mmCIF file of C-alpha atoms in Angstrom:
data_model
loop_
_atom_site.group_PDB
_atom_site.id
_atom_site.type_symbol
_atom_site.label_atom_id
_atom_site.label_comp_id
_atom_site.label_asym_id
_atom_site.label_seq_id
_atom_site.Cartn_x
_atom_site.Cartn_y
_atom_site.Cartn_z
ATOM 1 C CA MET A 277 -48.929 56.088 -20.375
ATOM 2 C CA PRO A 278 -52.573 56.700 -21.398
ATOM 3 C CA THR A 279 -53.426 55.292 -24.784
ATOM 4 C CA HIS A 280 -57.218 55.674 -24.718
ATOM 5 C CA LYS A 281 -59.212 58.905 -24.670
ATOM 6 C CA LEU A 282 -62.797 59.588 -23.600
ATOM 7 C CA ASP A 283 -65.385 61.135 -25.894
ATOM 8 C CA PRO A 284 -68.615 61.391 -23.841
ATOM 9 C CA THR A 285 -70.496 62.964 -26.760
ATOM 10 C CA LYS A 286 -70.460 59.586 -28.549
ATOM 11 C CA TRP A 287 -71.166 57.286 -25.592
ATOM 12 C CA VAL A 288 -74.900 56.921 -26.170
ATOM 13 C CA ASP A 289 -74.487 56.096 -29.872
ATOM 14 C CA LYS A 290 -71.482 53.819 -29.424
ATOM 15 C CA TYR A 291 -72.186 51.987 -26.154
ATOM 16 C CA SER A 292 -75.817 52.183 -25.070
ATOM 17 C CA ASP A 293 -76.854 48.979 -26.888
ATOM 18 C CA TYR A 294 -73.872 47.053 -25.558
ATOM 19 C CA LEU A 295 -74.439 48.340 -22.021
ATOM 20 C CA PHE A 296 -78.158 47.562 -22.261
ATOM 21 C CA ASN A 297 -77.470 43.965 -23.329
ATOM 22 C CA TYR A 298 -75.003 43.612 -20.475
ATOM 23 C CA ALA A 299 -77.434 45.035 -17.909
ATOM 24 C CA ILE A 300 -80.663 43.321 -19.040
ATOM 25 C CA VAL A 301 -79.123 39.867 -18.629
ATOM 26 C CA ARG A 302 -78.207 40.725 -15.052
ATOM 27 C CA VAL A 303 -81.323 42.572 -13.849
ATOM 28 C CA ASN A 304 -84.014 41.142 -16.147
ATOM 29 C CA ASP A 305 -85.992 44.394 -16.144
ATOM 30 C CA ARG A 306 -85.884 46.856 -19.077
ATOM 31 C CA GLU A 307 -86.696 49.909 -17.007
ATOM 32 C CA VAL A 308 -84.099 49.097 -14.369
ATOM 33 C CA ALA A 309 -81.514 48.344 -17.083
ATOM 34 C CA ASN A 310 -82.171 51.717 -18.740
ATOM 35 C CA ASP A 311 -81.937 53.500 -15.378
ATOM 36 C CA LEU A 312 -78.635 51.778 -14.622
ATOM 37 C CA ILE A 313 -77.239 52.790 -18.006
ATOM 38 C CA SER A 314 -78.261 56.412 -17.420
ATOM 39 C CA GLU A 315 -76.599 56.308 -13.998
ATOM 40 C CA THR A 316 -73.501 54.779 -15.619
ATOM 41 C CA PHE A 317 -73.224 57.576 -18.172
ATOM 42 C CA LEU A 318 -73.756 60.181 -15.465
ATOM 43 C CA ALA A 319 -71.150 58.595 -13.182
ATOM 44 C CA GLY A 320 -68.773 58.401 -16.146
ATOM 45 C CA LEU A 321 -69.234 62.100 -16.861
ATOM 46 C CA ASN A 322 -68.747 62.989 -13.206
ATOM 47 C CA SER A 323 -65.552 60.943 -12.930
ATOM 48 C CA LYS A 324 -64.099 61.457 -16.414
ATOM 49 C CA ASP A 325 -61.139 63.295 -14.897
ATOM 50 C CA ASN A 326 -60.201 60.055 -13.119
ATOM 51 C CA PHE A 327 -60.020 58.106 -16.401
ATOM 52 C CA GLU A 328 -56.387 57.042 -16.775
ATOM 53 C CA GLY A 329 -56.613 55.737 -20.331
ATOM 54 C CA ARG A 330 -55.343 52.263 -19.492
ATOM 55 C CA ALA A 331 -58.657 50.693 -20.593
ATOM 56 C CA THR A 332 -60.970 51.381 -23.490
ATOM 57 C CA GLU A 333 -63.996 53.601 -22.991
ATOM 58 C CA ARG A 334 -66.274 50.580 -23.239
ATOM 59 C CA THR A 335 -64.321 48.591 -20.633
ATOM 60 C CA TRP A 336 -64.300 51.591 -18.307
ATOM 61 C CA LEU A 337 -68.062 52.125 -18.728
ATOM 62 C CA ILE A 338 -68.730 48.406 -18.149
ATOM 63 C CA SER A 339 -66.762 48.559 -14.903
ATOM 64 C CA ILE A 340 -68.918 51.492 -13.789
ATOM 65 C CA LEU A 341 -72.079 49.602 -14.848
ATOM 66 C CA LYS A 342 -70.972 46.528 -12.882
ATOM 67 C CA ARG A 343 -70.726 48.666 -9.743
ATOM 68 C CA LYS A 344 -74.150 50.186 -10.462
ATOM 69 C CA ILE A 345 -75.660 46.691 -10.783
ATOM 70 C CA ILE A 346 -74.047 45.626 -7.504
ATOM 71 C CA ASP A 347 -75.405 48.769 -5.821
ATOM 72 C CA TYR A 348 -78.856 48.031 -7.260
ATOM 73 C CA TYR A 349 -78.895 44.546 -5.709
ATOM 74 C CA ARG A 350 -77.519 45.841 -2.409
ATOM 75 C CA LYS A 351 -80.334 48.372 -2.304
ATOM 76 C CA ILE A 352 -82.960 45.708 -3.028
ATOM 77 C CA ASN A 353 -81.517 43.429 -0.366
ATOM 78 C CA SER A 354 -81.359 46.219 2.178
ATOM 79 C CA ILE A 355 -85.019 47.013 1.500
ATOM 80 C CA LYS A 356 -85.865 43.332 1.995
ATOM 81 C CA GLY A 357 -83.750 43.286 5.132
ATOM 82 C CA GLN A 358 -85.543 46.056 6.953
ATOM 83 C CA ALA A 359 -86.364 43.581 9.678
ATOM 84 C CA GLU A 360 -82.726 43.845 10.740
ATOM 85 C CA VAL A 361 -82.003 45.511 14.034
ATOM 86 C CA ARG A 362 -78.737 47.175 15.018
ATOM 87 C CA ILE A 363 -77.866 46.447 18.613
ATOM 88 C CA ASN A 364 -75.257 48.396 20.581
ATOM 89 C CA TYR A 365 -73.725 46.477 23.424
ATOM 90 C CA SER A 366 -71.258 47.084 26.159
ATOM 91 C CA ASP A 367 -70.043 44.810 28.888
ATOM 92 C CA SER A 368 -67.005 44.757 31.138
ATOM 93 C CA GLU A 369 -64.782 43.239 28.444
ATOM 94 C CA ASN A 370 -66.193 44.308 25.070
ATOM 95 C CA ASN A 371 -68.291 46.917 23.367
ATOM 96 C CA GLY A 372 -69.496 47.555 19.838
ATOM 97 C CA ASP A 373 -72.556 46.893 17.781
ATOM 98 C CA TRP A 374 -74.137 43.861 16.174
ATOM 99 C CA MET A 375 -76.426 43.596 13.187
ATOM 100 C CA GLU A 376 -79.066 41.067 14.097
ATOM 101 C CA GLU A 377 -81.974 39.801 12.041
ATOM 102 C CA GLN A 378 -85.374 39.831 13.574
ATOM 103 C CA VAL A 379 -86.490 36.209 13.434
ATOM 104 C CA ALA A 380 -89.447 34.396 14.840
ATOM 105 C CA ASP A 381 -88.952 33.079 18.338
ATOM 106 C CA ALA A 382 -88.946 29.292 18.140
ATOM 107 C CA PHE A 383 -90.638 29.140 21.544
ATOM 108 C CA ASP A 384 -93.397 31.566 20.545
ATOM 109 C CA ARG A 385 -95.720 28.968 19.025
ATOM 110 C CA THR A 386 -99.449 28.672 19.259
ATOM 111 C CA ALA A 387 -101.345 25.430 19.657
ATOM 112 C CA GLU A 388 -102.507 25.901 16.063
ATOM 113 C CA ASP A 389 -98.883 26.101 14.848
ATOM 114 C CA GLU A 390 -98.045 22.954 16.772
ATOM 115 C CA MET A 391 -101.050 21.106 15.322
ATOM 116 C CA GLU A 392 -100.183 22.236 11.790
ATOM 117 C CA ASN A 393 -96.578 21.068 12.204
ATOM 118 C CA ASN A 394 -97.758 17.680 13.469
ATOM 119 C CA GLU A 395 -100.165 17.366 10.523
ATOM 120 C CA LEU A 396 -97.417 18.271 8.068
ATOM 121 C CA GLY A 397 -95.061 15.765 9.668
ATOM 122 C CA MET A 398 -97.669 13.021 9.358
ATOM 123 C CA ALA A 399 -98.381 13.998 5.739
ATOM 124 C CA ILE A 400 -94.665 13.830 4.906
ATOM 125 C CA LEU A 401 -94.367 10.380 6.466
ATOM 126 C CA GLU A 402 -97.450 9.181 4.572
ATOM 127 C CA CYS A 403 -96.035 10.541 1.317
ATOM 128 C CA LEU A 404 -92.674 8.885 1.990
ATOM 129 C CA ASP A 405 -94.563 5.579 2.135
ATOM 130 C CA GLN A 406 -96.002 6.283 -1.331
ATOM 131 C CA ILE A 407 -92.794 7.090 -3.225
ATOM 132 C CA ASN A 408 -90.070 4.736 -4.487
ATOM 133 C CA GLU A 409 -88.891 2.689 -1.491
ATOM 134 C CA LYS A 410 -85.165 3.157 -2.145
ATOM 135 C CA HIS A 411 -85.638 6.907 -2.746
ATOM 136 C CA ALA A 412 -87.600 7.213 0.502
ATOM 137 C CA ALA A 413 -84.950 5.354 2.502
ATOM 138 C CA ILE A 414 -82.137 7.488 1.063
ATOM 139 C CA PHE A 415 -84.142 10.694 1.594
ATOM 140 C CA LYS A 416 -84.865 9.765 5.231
ATOM 141 C CA MET A 417 -81.252 8.882 5.962
ATOM 142 C CA LYS A 418 -79.775 12.002 4.334
ATOM 143 C CA THR A 419 -82.422 14.637 5.067
ATOM 144 C CA ILE A 420 -84.261 13.533 8.196
ATOM 145 C CA ASP A 421 -81.513 11.584 9.989
ATOM 146 C CA GLU A 422 -78.899 14.079 8.697
ATOM 147 C CA ALA A 423 -76.353 11.416 7.780
ATOM 148 C CA ASP A 424 -73.330 12.634 5.862
ATOM 149 C CA THR A 425 -73.072 12.042 2.127
ATOM 150 C CA GLU A 426 -70.274 9.486 2.422
ATOM 151 C CA ALA A 427 -72.245 7.322 4.876
ATOM 152 C CA VAL A 428 -75.381 7.346 2.704
ATOM 153 C CA CYS A 429 -73.399 6.507 -0.438
ATOM 154 C CA LYS A 430 -71.622 3.653 1.328
ATOM 155 C CA GLU A 431 -74.868 2.283 2.812
ATOM 156 C CA PHE A 432 -76.658 2.228 -0.553
ATOM 157 C CA ASN A 433 -73.594 1.650 -2.751
ATOM 158 C CA ILE A 434 -74.195 4.780 -4.860
ATOM 159 C CA SER A 435 -72.063 7.706 -6.009
ATOM 160 C CA PRO A 436 -72.471 11.210 -4.551
ATOM 161 C CA SER A 437 -73.900 12.511 -7.833
ATOM 162 C CA ASN A 438 -76.394 9.637 -7.900
ATOM 163 C CA LEU A 439 -77.305 10.488 -4.303
ATOM 164 C CA TRP A 440 -78.229 14.056 -5.264
ATOM 165 C CA VAL A 441 -80.279 12.862 -8.227
ATOM 166 C CA ILE A 442 -82.203 10.512 -5.936
ATOM 167 C CA ILE A 443 -82.689 13.258 -3.301
ATOM 168 C CA HIS A 444 -84.009 15.564 -6.030
ATOM 169 C CA ARG A 445 -86.408 12.908 -7.307
ATOM 170 C CA ALA A 446 -87.609 12.157 -3.782
ATOM 171 C CA ARG A 447 -88.204 15.858 -3.074
ATOM 172 C CA THR A 448 -90.099 16.252 -6.340
ATOM 173 C CA ALA A 449 -92.265 13.218 -5.591
ATOM 174 C CA LEU A 450 -92.861 14.414 -2.015
ATOM 175 C CA ALA A 451 -93.820 17.890 -3.211
ATOM 176 C CA ALA A 452 -96.308 16.435 -5.700
ATOM 177 C CA CYS A 453 -97.758 14.128 -3.049
ATOM 178 C CA LEU A 454 -98.071 16.928 -0.480
ATOM 179 C CA GLU A 455 -99.609 19.262 -3.044
ATOM 180 C CA LYS A 456 -102.195 16.624 -3.862
ATOM 181 C CA ASN A 457 -102.939 15.342 -0.365
ATOM 182 C CA TRP A 458 -102.151 18.052 2.142
ATOM 183 C CA PHE A 459 -102.608 21.536 0.672
#
């Protein structure tokens, strides 16, 4: 049984500040937040006949705003993902379509790319020699040799959380060294 009623004439006065605070934290852009709130009010007006009264006006408007925020991020991500290609396929056993990202061909490298990769690899190794010896050894084992966390922790007698702190410190030191010596 519906216990809550809608009064769209009071939405802006009653809920716009609350909705703005909710939106700005999630999108971090005043203009976008205001646009989303306007879209929320409009969607609320267009679907007011669907309001069942089981939630308060504010809760109902927030649920609409949440969907608007999700749609906003989907739109941004679809714009970023315009390198995607839809591929239709058909063979003797299957047919359908695949969404495939357009990525660089790993075999399509120039001599310059190869030289730059070799230089970067050498710079990383040189920087590993300059950072804390234990951090470098742990970083190499975990990141370069791709050992699992348990094996690294057992080898160096450290906890998993300590491992991640050391990896972070090694990455930070490597980044600083590369910034100074390679870039």
